[in-house]
Amino acid sequence: MSITLYHHPFSRAATVVWMLEEVGVPYTLEYVDIMKGAHKAPAMLAKNPMGKLPVLTDGDVVVTEVAAIGLYLADRYAAGRLAPTLDDPARGTYFRWALFAPSVIEPGSMAKAAGWDYKPGQAGWGTHEAMLDAIEAAVSHGDYLLGDRFSMADVIFGGTVRYMLRFGMLPNRPAYTAYAERLGARPAAQAAEAKNGAIVAEHGLGK
Ligand SMILES: N[C@@H](CCC(=O)N[C@@H](CS)C(=O)NCC(=O)O)C(=O)O
């Protein structure tokens, strides 16, 4: 099997590079020029009808959605290390926070930023304040979401938190920033940042 990540450094694919570095499997990065609409080309739409990045292929398997990609990679290549094993009750907490990122943090932050009018009891992401408190609770039981054990849930959830802190989409609560700093200090996170940065430089994107 060979892994290819269809990638642009200014997209959520940047977080998938961090995932791949944590997993430690060989992979190829395929640059997709989203500025020129290359993610909407027929060959890309055949892989992801949403016309969005990231897209990861592993042999004939196509995986989209950042959280799904992370959970897939951890189960397939790092079971028991980055994903709790099937019989480990920690899997409950692992899935809980991994899926909280795309189903609550992302739409909740978007709703807040765009000033959407919605009913918190009907919208799955609830109130913004409750979401902020839930994030704080999740990162306050130890260094990581599973306590002292780092997992792929931290890359999924933590990747979202790090991104949103960087762009001012979450308030700088001390528990958030301490968690983000712990994650950013990981060698795999730094290796990913270097790879993403090299691609920014190679394509002259930083100007
Ligand atoms: N739910 C998707 C979101 C993917 C997404 O929105 N990707 C953005 C880049 S971060 C994109 O491709 N935007 C370009 C577009 O929609 O045209 C995921 O978690 O992967």
GROMACS .gro file of N, CA and C in nm, residues 98-158:
model
  183
   98ALA      N    1  -1.243   1.327   1.961
   98ALA     CA    2  -1.204   1.331   1.819
   98ALA      C    3  -1.322   1.383   1.735
   99LEU      N    4  -1.442   1.339   1.768
   99LEU     CA    5  -1.559   1.378   1.688
   99LEU      C    6  -1.618   1.511   1.734
  100PHE      N    7  -1.582   1.555   1.852
  100PHE     CA    8  -1.628   1.685   1.901
  100PHE      C    9  -1.572   1.798   1.813
  101ALA      N   10  -1.452   1.777   1.762
  101ALA     CA   11  -1.388   1.883   1.683
  101ALA      C   12  -1.470   1.917   1.557
  102PRO      N   13  -1.497   1.820   1.469
  102PRO     CA   14  -1.574   1.858   1.349
  102PRO      C   15  -1.722   1.878   1.374
  103SER      N   16  -1.778   1.815   1.479
  103SER     CA   17  -1.924   1.825   1.493
  103SER      C   18  -1.967   1.937   1.586
  104VAL      N   19  -1.879   1.985   1.673
  104VAL     CA   20  -1.917   2.093   1.764
  104VAL      C   21  -1.825   2.216   1.748
  105ILE      N   22  -1.693   2.194   1.759
  105ILE     CA   23  -1.604   2.312   1.759
  105ILE      C   24  -1.611   2.387   1.625
  106GLU      N   25  -1.603   2.311   1.516
  106GLU     CA   26  -1.601   2.379   1.384
  106GLU      C   27  -1.730   2.453   1.355
  107PRO      N   28  -1.846   2.385   1.360
  107PRO     CA   29  -1.968   2.462   1.328
  107PRO      C   30  -2.001   2.566   1.435
  108GLY      N   31  -1.969   2.537   1.561
  108GLY     CA   32  -1.997   2.634   1.667
  108GLY      C   33  -1.917   2.762   1.650
  109SER      N   34  -1.790   2.746   1.610
  109SER     CA   35  -1.706   2.864   1.590
  109SER      C   36  -1.749   2.941   1.465
  110MET      N   37  -1.787   2.866   1.364
  110MET     CA   38  -1.834   2.930   1.240
  110MET      C   39  -1.962   3.008   1.266
  111ALA      N   40  -2.052   2.948   1.344
  111ALA     CA   41  -2.179   3.015   1.377
  111ALA      C   42  -2.154   3.145   1.451
  112LYS      N   43  -2.059   3.139   1.543
  112LYS     CA   44  -2.026   3.257   1.623
  112LYS      C   45  -1.965   3.366   1.532
  113ALA      N   46  -1.866   3.325   1.450
  113ALA     CA   47  -1.796   3.422   1.366
  113ALA      C   48  -1.891   3.486   1.264
  114ALA      N   49  -1.983   3.406   1.212
  114ALA     CA   50  -2.073   3.457   1.107
  114ALA      C   51  -2.198   3.521   1.166
  115GLY      N   52  -2.214   3.514   1.298
  115GLY     CA   53  -2.331   3.574   1.362
  115GLY      C   54  -2.460   3.504   1.326
  116TRP      N   55  -2.453   3.372   1.307
  116TRP     CA   56  -2.575   3.298   1.272
  116TRP      C   57  -2.677   3.307   1.385
  117ASP      N   58  -2.802   3.312   1.342
  117ASP     CA   59  -2.912   3.306   1.437
  117ASP      C   60  -2.960   3.161   1.438
  118TYR      N   61  -2.953   3.094   1.552
  118TYR     CA   62  -2.994   2.953   1.556
  118TYR      C   63  -3.044   2.918   1.695
  119LYS      N   64  -3.110   2.805   1.705
  119LYS     CA   65  -3.162   2.759   1.834
  119LYS      C   66  -3.063   2.658   1.893
  120PRO      N   67  -2.993   2.694   2.002
  120PRO     CA   68  -2.889   2.605   2.056
  120PRO      C   69  -2.941   2.468   2.097
  121GLY      N   70  -3.069   2.459   2.131
  121GLY     CA   71  -3.124   2.328   2.168
  121GLY      C   72  -3.145   2.238   2.048
  122GLN      N   73  -3.150   2.298   1.930
  122GLN     CA   74  -3.172   2.218   1.809
  122GLN      C   75  -3.041   2.196   1.733
  123ALA      N   76  -2.954   2.297   1.736
  123ALA     CA   77  -2.826   2.283   1.666
  123ALA      C   78  -2.734   2.195   1.749
  124GLY      N   79  -2.671   2.099   1.685
  124GLY     CA   80  -2.589   2.001   1.757
  124GLY      C   81  -2.470   2.060   1.830
  125TRP      N   82  -2.433   2.182   1.793
  125TRP     CA   83  -2.314   2.241   1.856
  125TRP      C   84  -2.348   2.329   1.976
  126GLY      N   85  -2.477   2.347   2.005
  126GLY     CA   86  -2.519   2.416   2.127
  126GLY      C   87  -2.473   2.560   2.138
  127THR      N   88  -2.456   2.607   2.261
  127THR     CA   89  -2.414   2.747   2.277
  127THR      C   90  -2.262   2.757   2.270
  128HIS      N   91  -2.217   2.875   2.233
  128HIS     CA   92  -2.072   2.896   2.221
  128HIS      C   93  -2.005   2.884   2.358
  129GLU      N   94  -2.068   2.937   2.462
  129GLU     CA   95  -2.010   2.932   2.596
  129GLU      C   96  -1.996   2.788   2.645
  130ALA      N   97  -2.099   2.707   2.621
  130ALA     CA   98  -2.091   2.566   2.663
  130ALA      C   99  -1.979   2.494   2.589
  131MET      N  100  -1.964   2.527   2.461
  131MET     CA  101  -1.857   2.465   2.382
  131MET      C  102  -1.720   2.503   2.440
  132LEU      N  103  -1.704   2.631   2.474
  132LEU     CA  104  -1.575   2.675   2.530
  132LEU      C  105  -1.545   2.603   2.662
  133ASP      N  106  -1.649   2.587   2.744
  133ASP     CA  107  -1.629   2.519   2.873
  133ASP      C  108  -1.599   2.369   2.852
  134ALA      N  109  -1.663   2.311   2.753
  134ALA     CA  110  -1.639   2.168   2.725
  134ALA      C  111  -1.495   2.146   2.678
  135ILE      N  112  -1.445   2.237   2.594
  135ILE     CA  113  -1.305   2.225   2.549
  135ILE      C  114  -1.214   2.234   2.671
  136GLU      N  115  -1.242   2.330   2.757
  136GLU     CA  116  -1.157   2.349   2.875
  136GLU      C  117  -1.159   2.223   2.963
  137ALA      N  118  -1.276   2.167   2.983
  137ALA     CA  119  -1.286   2.045   3.065
  137ALA      C  120  -1.206   1.932   3.000
  138ALA      N  121  -1.215   1.921   2.869
  138ALA     CA  122  -1.148   1.811   2.799
  138ALA      C  123  -0.996   1.816   2.815
  139VAL      N  124  -0.941   1.939   2.821
  139VAL     CA  125  -0.794   1.951   2.824
  139VAL      C  126  -0.742   1.972   2.966
  140SER      N  127  -0.829   1.952   3.064
  140SER     CA  128  -0.788   1.980   3.203
  140SER      C  129  -0.775   1.855   3.290
  141HIS      N  130  -0.770   1.739   3.226
  141HIS     CA  131  -0.759   1.615   3.305
  141HIS      C  132  -0.620   1.554   3.298
  142GLY      N  133  -0.524   1.631   3.251
  142GLY     CA  134  -0.389   1.578   3.232
  142GLY      C  135  -0.330   1.647   3.112
  143ASP      N  136  -0.216   1.597   3.068
  143ASP     CA  137  -0.152   1.662   2.954
  143ASP      C  138  -0.232   1.646   2.825
  144TYR      N  139  -0.302   1.535   2.816
  144TYR     CA  140  -0.371   1.503   2.690
  144TYR      C  141  -0.517   1.466   2.716
  145LEU      N  142  -0.591   1.445   2.611
  145LEU     CA  143  -0.734   1.413   2.624
  145LEU      C  144  -0.754   1.282   2.699
  146LEU      N  145  -0.659   1.190   2.686
  146LEU     CA  146  -0.668   1.062   2.759
  146LEU      C  147  -0.582   1.067   2.885
  147GLY      N  148  -0.561   1.184   2.940
  147GLY     CA  149  -0.480   1.197   3.062
  147GLY      C  150  -0.334   1.209   3.028
  148ASP      N  151  -0.255   1.107   3.065
  148ASP     CA  152  -0.111   1.117   3.037
  148ASP      C  153  -0.074   1.050   2.905
  149ARG      N  154  -0.173   1.012   2.829
  149ARG     CA  155  -0.149   0.933   2.708
  149ARG      C  156  -0.188   1.013   2.584
  150PHE      N  157  -0.090   1.044   2.502
  150PHE     CA  158  -0.117   1.114   2.376
  150PHE      C  159  -0.186   1.018   2.279
  151SER      N  160  -0.279   1.069   2.199
  151SER     CA  161  -0.345   0.984   2.100
  151SER      C  162  -0.380   1.066   1.976
  152MET      N  163  -0.430   0.998   1.876
  152MET     CA  164  -0.471   1.067   1.753
  152MET      C  165  -0.584   1.166   1.782
  153ALA      N  166  -0.662   1.143   1.886
  153ALA     CA  167  -0.767   1.240   1.922
  153ALA      C  168  -0.706   1.377   1.949
  154ASP      N  169  -0.584   1.379   2.004
  154ASP     CA  170  -0.518   1.508   2.030
  154ASP      C  171  -0.481   1.579   1.901
  155VAL      N  172  -0.447   1.502   1.799
  155VAL     CA  173  -0.413   1.567   1.672
  155VAL      C  174  -0.539   1.626   1.608
  156ILE      N  175  -0.648   1.549   1.616
  156ILE     CA  176  -0.773   1.595   1.554
  156ILE      C  177  -0.829   1.715   1.632
  157PHE      N  178  -0.853   1.694   1.759
  157PHE     CA  179  -0.911   1.798   1.845
  157PHE      C  180  -0.808   1.912   1.865
  158GLY      N  181  -0.687   1.872   1.897
  158GLY     CA  182  -0.582   1.972   1.925
  158GLY      C  183  -0.543   2.049   1.800
   0.00000   0.00000   0.00000
